[in-house]
mmCIF file of C-alpha atoms and ligand atoms in Angstrom:
data_model
loop_
_atom_site.group_PDB
_atom_site.id
_atom_site.type_symbol
_atom_site.label_atom_id
_atom_site.label_comp_id
_atom_site.label_asym_id
_atom_site.label_seq_id
_atom_site.Cartn_x
_atom_site.Cartn_y
_atom_site.Cartn_z
ATOM 1 C CA MET A 1 -44.759 -31.840 -2.782
ATOM 2 C CA LYS A 2 -42.038 -32.821 -2.383
ATOM 3 C CA ARG A 3 -40.411 -30.508 -4.835
ATOM 4 C CA LEU A 4 -42.340 -27.711 -2.897
ATOM 5 C CA ILE A 5 -41.077 -28.918 0.543
ATOM 6 C CA LEU A 6 -37.639 -28.556 -1.815
ATOM 7 C CA LEU A 7 -38.236 -25.348 -2.735
ATOM 8 C CA VAL A 8 -39.437 -24.315 0.648
ATOM 9 C CA LEU A 9 -36.504 -25.293 2.417
ATOM 10 C CA CYS A 10 -34.219 -23.640 -0.511
ATOM 11 C CA VAL A 11 -35.512 -20.417 0.114
ATOM 12 C CA VAL A 12 -35.099 -20.863 3.648
ATOM 13 C CA ILE A 13 -31.750 -21.729 3.283
ATOM 14 C CA LEU A 14 -30.889 -19.127 1.188
ATOM 15 C CA SER A 15 -32.603 -15.907 2.769
ATOM 16 C CA GLY A 16 -30.880 -17.567 6.388
ATOM 17 C CA CYS A 17 -27.554 -16.957 4.542
ATOM 18 C CA ALA A 18 -28.230 -13.411 4.034
ATOM 19 C CA ILE A 19 -30.312 -12.588 6.750
ATOM 20 C CA SER A 20 -27.197 -14.375 9.127
ATOM 21 C CA HIS A 21 -25.716 -10.709 9.594
ATOM 22 C CA ASN A 22 -26.759 -8.372 13.083
ATOM 23 C CA PRO A 23 -27.458 -5.149 10.976
ATOM 24 C CA ASP A 24 -25.505 -3.710 13.811
ATOM 25 C CA ASN A 25 -22.450 -5.131 13.015
ATOM 26 C CA LEU A 26 -19.387 -5.433 10.942
ATOM 27 C CA TYR A 27 -18.908 -8.519 9.448
ATOM 28 C CA VAL A 28 -15.223 -8.964 7.281
ATOM 29 C CA TYR A 29 -14.424 -12.365 4.826
ATOM 30 C CA PHE A 30 -11.115 -12.799 3.795
ATOM 31 C CA ILE A 31 -12.133 -14.997 0.591
ATOM 32 C CA ASP A 32 -10.015 -17.905 0.327
ATOM 33 C CA VAL A 33 -8.629 -17.135 -4.052
ATOM 34 C CA GLY A 34 -5.591 -19.205 -3.739
ATOM 35 C CA GLN A 35 -2.207 -16.710 -4.587
ATOM 36 C CA GLY A 36 -4.485 -13.813 -4.539
ATOM 37 C CA ASP A 37 -6.291 -11.657 -2.543
ATOM 38 C CA SER A 38 -10.270 -10.360 -1.996
ATOM 39 C CA SER A 39 -12.078 -9.304 1.084
ATOM 40 C CA VAL A 40 -15.523 -8.929 1.292
ATOM 41 C CA LEU A 41 -17.108 -6.458 4.429
ATOM 42 C CA PHE A 42 -20.271 -5.706 5.153
ATOM 43 C CA LEU A 43 -20.928 -2.952 6.753
ATOM 44 C CA PRO A 44 -23.151 -1.731 9.440
ATOM 45 C CA GLY A 45 -26.273 -0.283 8.089
ATOM 46 C CA GLY A 46 -26.259 -2.840 4.804
ATOM 47 C CA ASP A 47 -23.434 -1.252 2.348
ATOM 48 C CA VAL A 48 -21.169 -4.507 0.881
ATOM 49 C CA MET A 49 -17.746 -3.684 -0.025
ATOM 50 C CA VAL A 50 -14.914 -5.474 -1.728
ATOM 51 C CA ILE A 51 -11.650 -5.516 -1.964
ATOM 52 C CA ASP A 52 -9.878 -6.951 -4.614
ATOM 53 C CA ALA A 53 -11.223 -10.195 -6.487
ATOM 54 C CA GLY A 54 -8.012 -12.733 -6.746
ATOM 55 C CA GLU A 55 -7.123 -13.882 -10.325
ATOM 56 C CA THR A 56 -9.633 -14.594 -13.191
ATOM 57 C CA SER A 57 -9.543 -18.218 -12.427
ATOM 58 C CA GLU A 58 -10.071 -18.142 -8.652
ATOM 59 C CA VAL A 59 -13.091 -16.102 -8.940
ATOM 60 C CA GLY A 60 -15.429 -18.747 -9.433
ATOM 61 C CA SER A 61 -15.172 -19.098 -4.998
ATOM 62 C CA LEU A 62 -15.925 -14.804 -4.435
ATOM 63 C CA ILE A 63 -18.999 -15.089 -6.687
ATOM 64 C CA SER A 64 -20.243 -18.207 -4.835
ATOM 65 C CA PHE A 65 -19.304 -16.285 -2.089
ATOM 66 C CA LEU A 66 -21.400 -13.301 -2.276
ATOM 67 C CA ASN A 67 -24.294 -15.304 -4.225
ATOM 68 C CA ALA A 68 -24.745 -17.421 -0.700
ATOM 69 C CA LYS A 69 -24.805 -13.998 1.101
ATOM 70 C CA GLY A 70 -27.412 -12.352 -1.254
ATOM 71 C CA VAL A 71 -25.780 -9.940 -2.217
ATOM 72 C CA SER A 72 -26.737 -8.444 -5.826
ATOM 73 C CA GLU A 73 -25.620 -5.039 -5.649
ATOM 74 C CA ILE A 74 -21.586 -4.039 -5.033
ATOM 75 C CA ASP A 75 -21.978 -0.267 -3.195
ATOM 76 C CA VAL A 76 -17.720 0.176 -3.029
ATOM 77 C CA LEU A 77 -15.358 -1.615 -5.053
ATOM 78 C CA VAL A 78 -12.073 -0.438 -4.783
ATOM 79 C CA ALA A 79 -8.909 -2.175 -6.610
ATOM 80 C CA THR A 80 -5.244 -2.198 -4.826
ATOM 81 C CA HIS A 81 -3.772 -2.673 -7.536
ATOM 82 C CA PRO A 82 -3.253 -4.001 -11.104
ATOM 83 C CA HIS A 83 -1.296 -7.241 -11.242
ATOM 84 C CA SER A 84 -3.658 -10.093 -11.910
ATOM 85 C CA ASP A 85 -4.002 -11.825 -8.376
ATOM 86 C CA HIS A 86 -5.674 -8.787 -7.513
ATOM 87 C CA ILE A 87 -7.695 -7.884 -10.304
ATOM 88 C CA GLY A 88 -8.257 -10.687 -12.148
ATOM 89 C CA GLY A 89 -11.498 -11.586 -11.122
ATOM 90 C CA MET A 90 -13.152 -8.005 -11.365
ATOM 91 C CA THR A 91 -14.453 -8.275 -14.906
ATOM 92 C CA GLU A 92 -16.467 -11.525 -14.185
ATOM 93 C CA LEU A 93 -17.961 -9.462 -10.537
ATOM 94 C CA LEU A 94 -18.882 -6.511 -12.447
ATOM 95 C CA SER A 95 -20.784 -8.460 -15.146
ATOM 96 C CA ASN A 96 -22.443 -10.116 -11.937
ATOM 97 C CA TYR A 97 -23.011 -7.271 -9.679
ATOM 98 C CA LYS A 98 -24.290 -3.831 -9.852
ATOM 99 C CA VAL A 99 -21.245 -2.094 -8.618
ATOM 100 C CA SER A 100 -22.080 1.941 -7.231
ATOM 101 C CA GLN A 101 -18.377 2.907 -7.050
ATOM 102 C CA ILE A 102 -14.548 1.528 -7.650
ATOM 103 C CA TYR A 103 -11.653 2.667 -6.269
ATOM 104 C CA MET A 104 -7.972 2.526 -7.433
ATOM 105 C CA PRO A 105 -4.868 4.129 -7.259
ATOM 106 C CA LYS A 106 -3.448 5.885 -10.440
ATOM 107 C CA VAL A 107 -1.314 3.639 -12.548
ATOM 108 C CA SER A 108 -1.743 1.760 -15.385
ATOM 109 C CA HIS A 109 -1.104 -1.902 -16.225
ATOM 110 C CA ASP A 110 -0.108 -3.214 -20.222
ATOM 111 C CA THR A 111 -1.457 -6.458 -19.190
ATOM 112 C CA LEU A 112 -5.131 -8.006 -20.962
ATOM 113 C CA VAL A 113 -6.364 -8.260 -17.946
ATOM 114 C CA TYR A 114 -6.692 -5.249 -16.293
ATOM 115 C CA GLN A 115 -6.974 -3.477 -20.155
ATOM 116 C CA ASN A 116 -10.324 -5.497 -20.194
ATOM 117 C CA PHE A 117 -11.182 -4.754 -16.777
ATOM 118 C CA LEU A 118 -10.774 -0.398 -17.548
ATOM 119 C CA LYS A 119 -13.197 -1.647 -20.856
ATOM 120 C CA SER A 120 -16.118 -2.886 -18.621
ATOM 121 C CA ILE A 121 -15.932 0.484 -16.317
ATOM 122 C CA ILE A 122 -16.220 2.558 -19.593
ATOM 123 C CA GLU A 123 -18.967 0.705 -20.543
ATOM 124 C CA LEU A 124 -21.042 -0.020 -17.448
ATOM 125 C CA ASN A 125 -20.506 3.958 -16.658
ATOM 126 C CA ILE A 126 -18.609 3.110 -13.039
ATOM 127 C CA PRO A 127 -17.835 6.172 -11.239
ATOM 128 C CA VAL A 128 -14.021 6.014 -10.666
ATOM 129 C CA ASP A 129 -12.455 7.703 -7.615
ATOM 130 C CA GLN A 130 -8.934 7.580 -6.774
ATOM 131 C CA ALA A 131 -7.302 5.784 -3.932
ATOM 132 C CA LYS A 132 -4.161 7.678 -2.500
ATOM 133 C CA GLY A 133 -3.284 8.389 1.277
ATOM 134 C CA GLY A 134 -5.615 10.835 2.600
ATOM 135 C CA VAL A 135 -8.124 9.699 0.755
ATOM 136 C CA SER A 136 -11.774 8.541 2.945
ATOM 137 C CA ILE A 137 -14.459 6.805 1.443
ATOM 138 C CA PHE A 138 -17.642 7.962 3.688
ATOM 139 C CA PRO A 139 -18.419 11.152 4.931
ATOM 140 C CA GLU A 140 -16.540 11.838 8.470
ATOM 141 C CA ASP A 141 -20.473 11.509 10.571
ATOM 142 C CA SER A 142 -21.059 7.912 9.017
ATOM 143 C CA LEU A 143 -20.959 4.439 11.434
ATOM 144 C CA VAL A 144 -17.804 3.437 9.542
ATOM 145 C CA ASN A 145 -14.375 5.307 8.785
ATOM 146 C CA ALA A 146 -12.590 4.407 5.560
ATOM 147 C CA THR A 147 -9.201 5.823 4.823
ATOM 148 C CA PHE A 148 -6.998 5.047 2.695
ATOM 149 C CA PHE A 149 -2.710 5.508 3.757
ATOM 150 C CA ALA A 150 -1.313 4.636 0.536
ATOM 151 C CA PRO A 151 -0.047 5.120 -1.683
ATOM 152 C CA ASN A 152 1.943 8.219 -0.601
ATOM 153 C CA SER A 153 3.900 8.762 -4.087
ATOM 154 C CA SER A 154 3.109 8.994 -8.160
ATOM 155 C CA LYS A 155 5.931 7.479 -9.355
ATOM 156 C CA TYR A 156 7.058 3.900 -8.199
ATOM 157 C CA GLU A 157 9.320 1.858 -9.944
ATOM 158 C CA GLU A 158 7.724 -1.819 -8.822
ATOM 159 C CA ILE A 159 4.176 -1.891 -9.199
ATOM 160 C CA ASN A 160 3.302 -3.307 -5.865
ATOM 161 C CA ASN A 161 4.677 -0.183 -4.067
ATOM 162 C CA TYR A 162 0.857 1.221 -6.245
ATOM 163 C CA SER A 163 -1.115 -0.857 -3.904
ATOM 164 C CA ALA A 164 -4.194 1.066 -2.030
ATOM 165 C CA VAL A 165 -3.551 0.548 1.472
ATOM 166 C CA LEU A 166 -7.440 0.862 3.697
ATOM 167 C CA LYS A 167 -8.152 0.925 7.663
ATOM 168 C CA VAL A 168 -11.485 0.418 7.988
ATOM 169 C CA SER A 169 -12.651 1.208 11.849
ATOM 170 C CA TYR A 170 -15.785 0.928 13.472
ATOM 171 C CA LYS A 171 -16.148 2.449 16.834
ATOM 172 C CA ASP A 172 -12.865 0.807 18.813
ATOM 173 C CA VAL A 173 -12.171 -2.031 16.512
ATOM 174 C CA SER A 174 -10.184 -1.692 13.300
ATOM 175 C CA PHE A 175 -8.914 -3.722 9.978
ATOM 176 C CA LEU A 176 -6.250 -3.192 8.098
ATOM 177 C CA PHE A 177 -5.724 -3.773 4.389
ATOM 178 C CA THR A 178 -2.643 -3.703 3.340
ATOM 179 C CA ALA A 179 -3.130 -5.330 -0.672
ATOM 180 C CA ASP A 180 0.968 -5.943 -1.891
ATOM 181 C CA ALA A 181 2.667 -2.545 -0.394
ATOM 182 C CA GLU A 182 5.863 -3.194 0.129
ATOM 183 C CA GLN A 183 9.101 -1.178 2.174
ATOM 184 C CA LEU A 184 8.730 1.421 0.936
ATOM 185 C CA SER A 185 5.177 2.230 1.178
ATOM 186 C CA GLU A 186 5.393 1.542 5.032
ATOM 187 C CA TYR A 187 7.704 4.228 5.622
ATOM 188 C CA GLU A 188 6.270 6.510 3.727
ATOM 189 C CA MET A 189 2.938 5.568 5.568
ATOM 190 C CA LEU A 190 5.471 5.590 9.356
ATOM 191 C CA SER A 191 6.768 8.386 8.015
ATOM 192 C CA LYS A 192 2.740 10.381 7.239
ATOM 193 C CA GLY A 193 1.975 9.470 10.519
ATOM 194 C CA TYR A 194 -0.916 8.016 9.764
ATOM 195 C CA ASP A 195 -2.973 5.855 13.086
ATOM 196 C CA LEU A 196 -1.692 2.059 12.083
ATOM 197 C CA ASN A 197 -3.391 0.393 14.618
ATOM 198 C CA ALA A 198 -5.170 -2.451 14.264
ATOM 199 C CA ASP A 199 -7.155 -4.839 15.236
ATOM 200 C CA VAL A 200 -6.142 -7.569 12.224
ATOM 201 C CA LEU A 201 -4.056 -6.791 9.962
ATOM 202 C CA LYS A 202 -4.412 -8.763 6.473
ATOM 203 C CA VAL A 203 -0.422 -9.069 6.063
ATOM 204 C CA ALA A 204 1.025 -7.292 2.728
ATOM 205 C CA HIS A 205 1.930 -9.322 -0.387
ATOM 206 C CA HIS A 206 0.722 -12.568 0.960
ATOM 207 C CA GLY A 207 3.645 -13.132 3.970
ATOM 208 C CA SER A 208 6.488 -12.002 1.470
ATOM 209 C CA LYS A 209 9.586 -10.938 3.289
ATOM 210 C CA THR A 210 9.647 -7.938 0.842
ATOM 211 C CA SER A 211 7.064 -6.244 3.356
ATOM 212 C CA SER A 212 5.887 -6.459 7.020
ATOM 213 C CA THR A 213 9.098 -4.569 8.196
ATOM 214 C CA LYS A 214 9.662 -4.879 12.088
ATOM 215 C CA GLU A 215 8.384 -0.286 12.343
ATOM 216 C CA PHE A 216 5.241 -1.437 10.664
ATOM 217 C CA ILE A 217 4.016 -4.705 12.174
ATOM 218 C CA ASP A 218 5.350 -2.358 15.382
ATOM 219 C CA SER A 219 2.942 0.231 14.433
ATOM 220 C CA VAL A 220 -0.151 -1.980 13.189
ATOM 221 C CA SER A 221 0.097 -4.261 16.050
ATOM 222 C CA PRO A 222 -2.058 -6.360 15.730
ATOM 223 C CA LYS A 223 -3.924 -9.324 17.473
ATOM 224 C CA TYR A 224 -4.696 -10.650 14.063
ATOM 225 C CA ALA A 225 -2.591 -11.485 10.772
ATOM 226 C CA VAL A 226 -4.476 -13.148 7.952
ATOM 227 C CA ILE A 227 -2.352 -14.363 5.350
ATOM 228 C CA SER A 228 -4.098 -14.781 1.473
ATOM 229 C CA ALA A 229 -2.051 -17.012 -0.455
ATOM 230 C CA ASP A 230 -2.104 -20.489 -1.835
ATOM 231 C CA GLY A 231 0.994 -21.824 0.837
ATOM 232 C CA ILE A 232 2.982 -22.654 -2.933
ATOM 233 C CA SER A 233 3.713 -20.114 -4.704
ATOM 234 C CA TYR A 234 6.400 -18.013 -4.440
ATOM 235 C CA SER A 235 7.387 -19.784 -1.326
ATOM 236 C CA HIS A 236 4.767 -17.423 0.199
ATOM 237 C CA PRO A 237 4.394 -16.748 3.250
ATOM 238 C CA HIS A 238 8.317 -16.301 3.980
ATOM 239 C CA LYS A 239 9.477 -17.346 6.918
ATOM 240 C CA GLU A 240 11.200 -13.859 7.969
ATOM 241 C CA THR A 241 7.118 -12.877 8.095
ATOM 242 C CA LEU A 242 5.790 -15.224 9.975
ATOM 243 C CA LYS A 243 8.989 -14.597 12.632
ATOM 244 C CA ARG A 244 8.319 -10.749 12.528
ATOM 245 C CA LEU A 245 4.571 -11.547 13.419
ATOM 246 C CA GLU A 246 5.347 -14.073 15.689
ATOM 247 C CA ASP A 247 3.353 -12.216 18.695
ATOM 248 C CA THR A 248 0.382 -12.119 17.114
ATOM 249 C CA ILE A 249 -2.474 -15.104 15.965
ATOM 250 C CA ILE A 250 -1.605 -15.692 12.333
ATOM 251 C CA ILE A 251 -4.708 -17.409 9.963
ATOM 252 C CA LYS A 252 -3.584 -18.443 6.211
ATOM 253 C CA THR A 253 -6.482 -18.707 3.959
ATOM 254 C CA TYR A 254 -4.547 -21.899 2.470
ATOM 255 C CA GLU A 255 -5.504 -23.482 5.981
ATOM 256 C CA THR A 256 -8.586 -22.998 6.846
ATOM 257 C CA GLY A 257 -10.062 -21.146 3.529
ATOM 258 C CA ASN A 258 -12.445 -18.203 3.861
ATOM 259 C CA ILE A 259 -11.896 -16.297 7.319
ATOM 260 C CA SER A 260 -14.264 -14.421 8.650
ATOM 261 C CA PHE A 261 -14.545 -11.781 11.742
ATOM 262 C CA GLU A 262 -17.413 -10.004 13.517
ATOM 263 C CA THR A 263 -17.837 -6.928 15.391
ATOM 264 C CA ASP A 264 -19.781 -4.275 17.387
ATOM 265 C CA GLY A 265 -17.007 -1.425 17.275
ATOM 266 C CA LEU A 266 -16.263 -2.789 20.573
ATOM 267 C CA TYR A 267 -15.491 -6.601 20.996
ATOM 268 C CA LEU A 268 -14.069 -8.532 18.070
ATOM 269 C CA LYS A 269 -14.776 -12.090 17.444
ATOM 270 C CA ARG A 270 -13.586 -14.800 14.638
ATOM 271 C CA ARG A 271 -16.994 -16.738 13.871
HETATM 272 ZN ZN1 ZN B 301 -0.399 -9.424 -4.939
#
């Protein structure tokens, strides 16, 4: 009997987590993966989007989160660029969940972790689309707009500048995911005239001073600035970046753990 009660309790708790989302709202989670990036979006209508999967050693945090939310399928997976603190967890992710579509920039990288990721994509026969400036993920009449603002060139010296930068908007509320895009990419986005304005900015490159130029931050003009880092590596976030973000509410994964937002498209709240 005790076992039965326990089982019922577990089912209630688990399904409670899975259905705790209002299906009309957009939920955005920044997962604490230490020095790396990983974001999970639950879109109105039920689609699940994952942007980056952190280092291989940190993917457990992402998988625990997805399981707790009852996720079995990922509709859109964005691999922003080939560095391991963004795609390290991808192979593990692909072996745990059915992934319908992958977006990634056209750039290759000679590391085992990246080659293994590519091998898994081929083995599982997952469709891949190129992430580049101007590409929208969903059709124009969709509830949510998700458009890439970068990369805008085909050749960069620095791999970080291949970063797929994605703006996700639901009615009046927007999130800008900048991966590790640096100054050069920021200036390209500015000169392209994209509408960079967003309520929540995932601060580029873990708060490095080589990103987040004043012009870029002014143009995004975010209310919240999310920094995904471990608070130790490379001295990220740099004090210069924090200074440039002084007019925003700065939230750091290494101080708060997972960070979550909910919006009905009109109001934005931190959960
Ligand atoms: Zn990074």
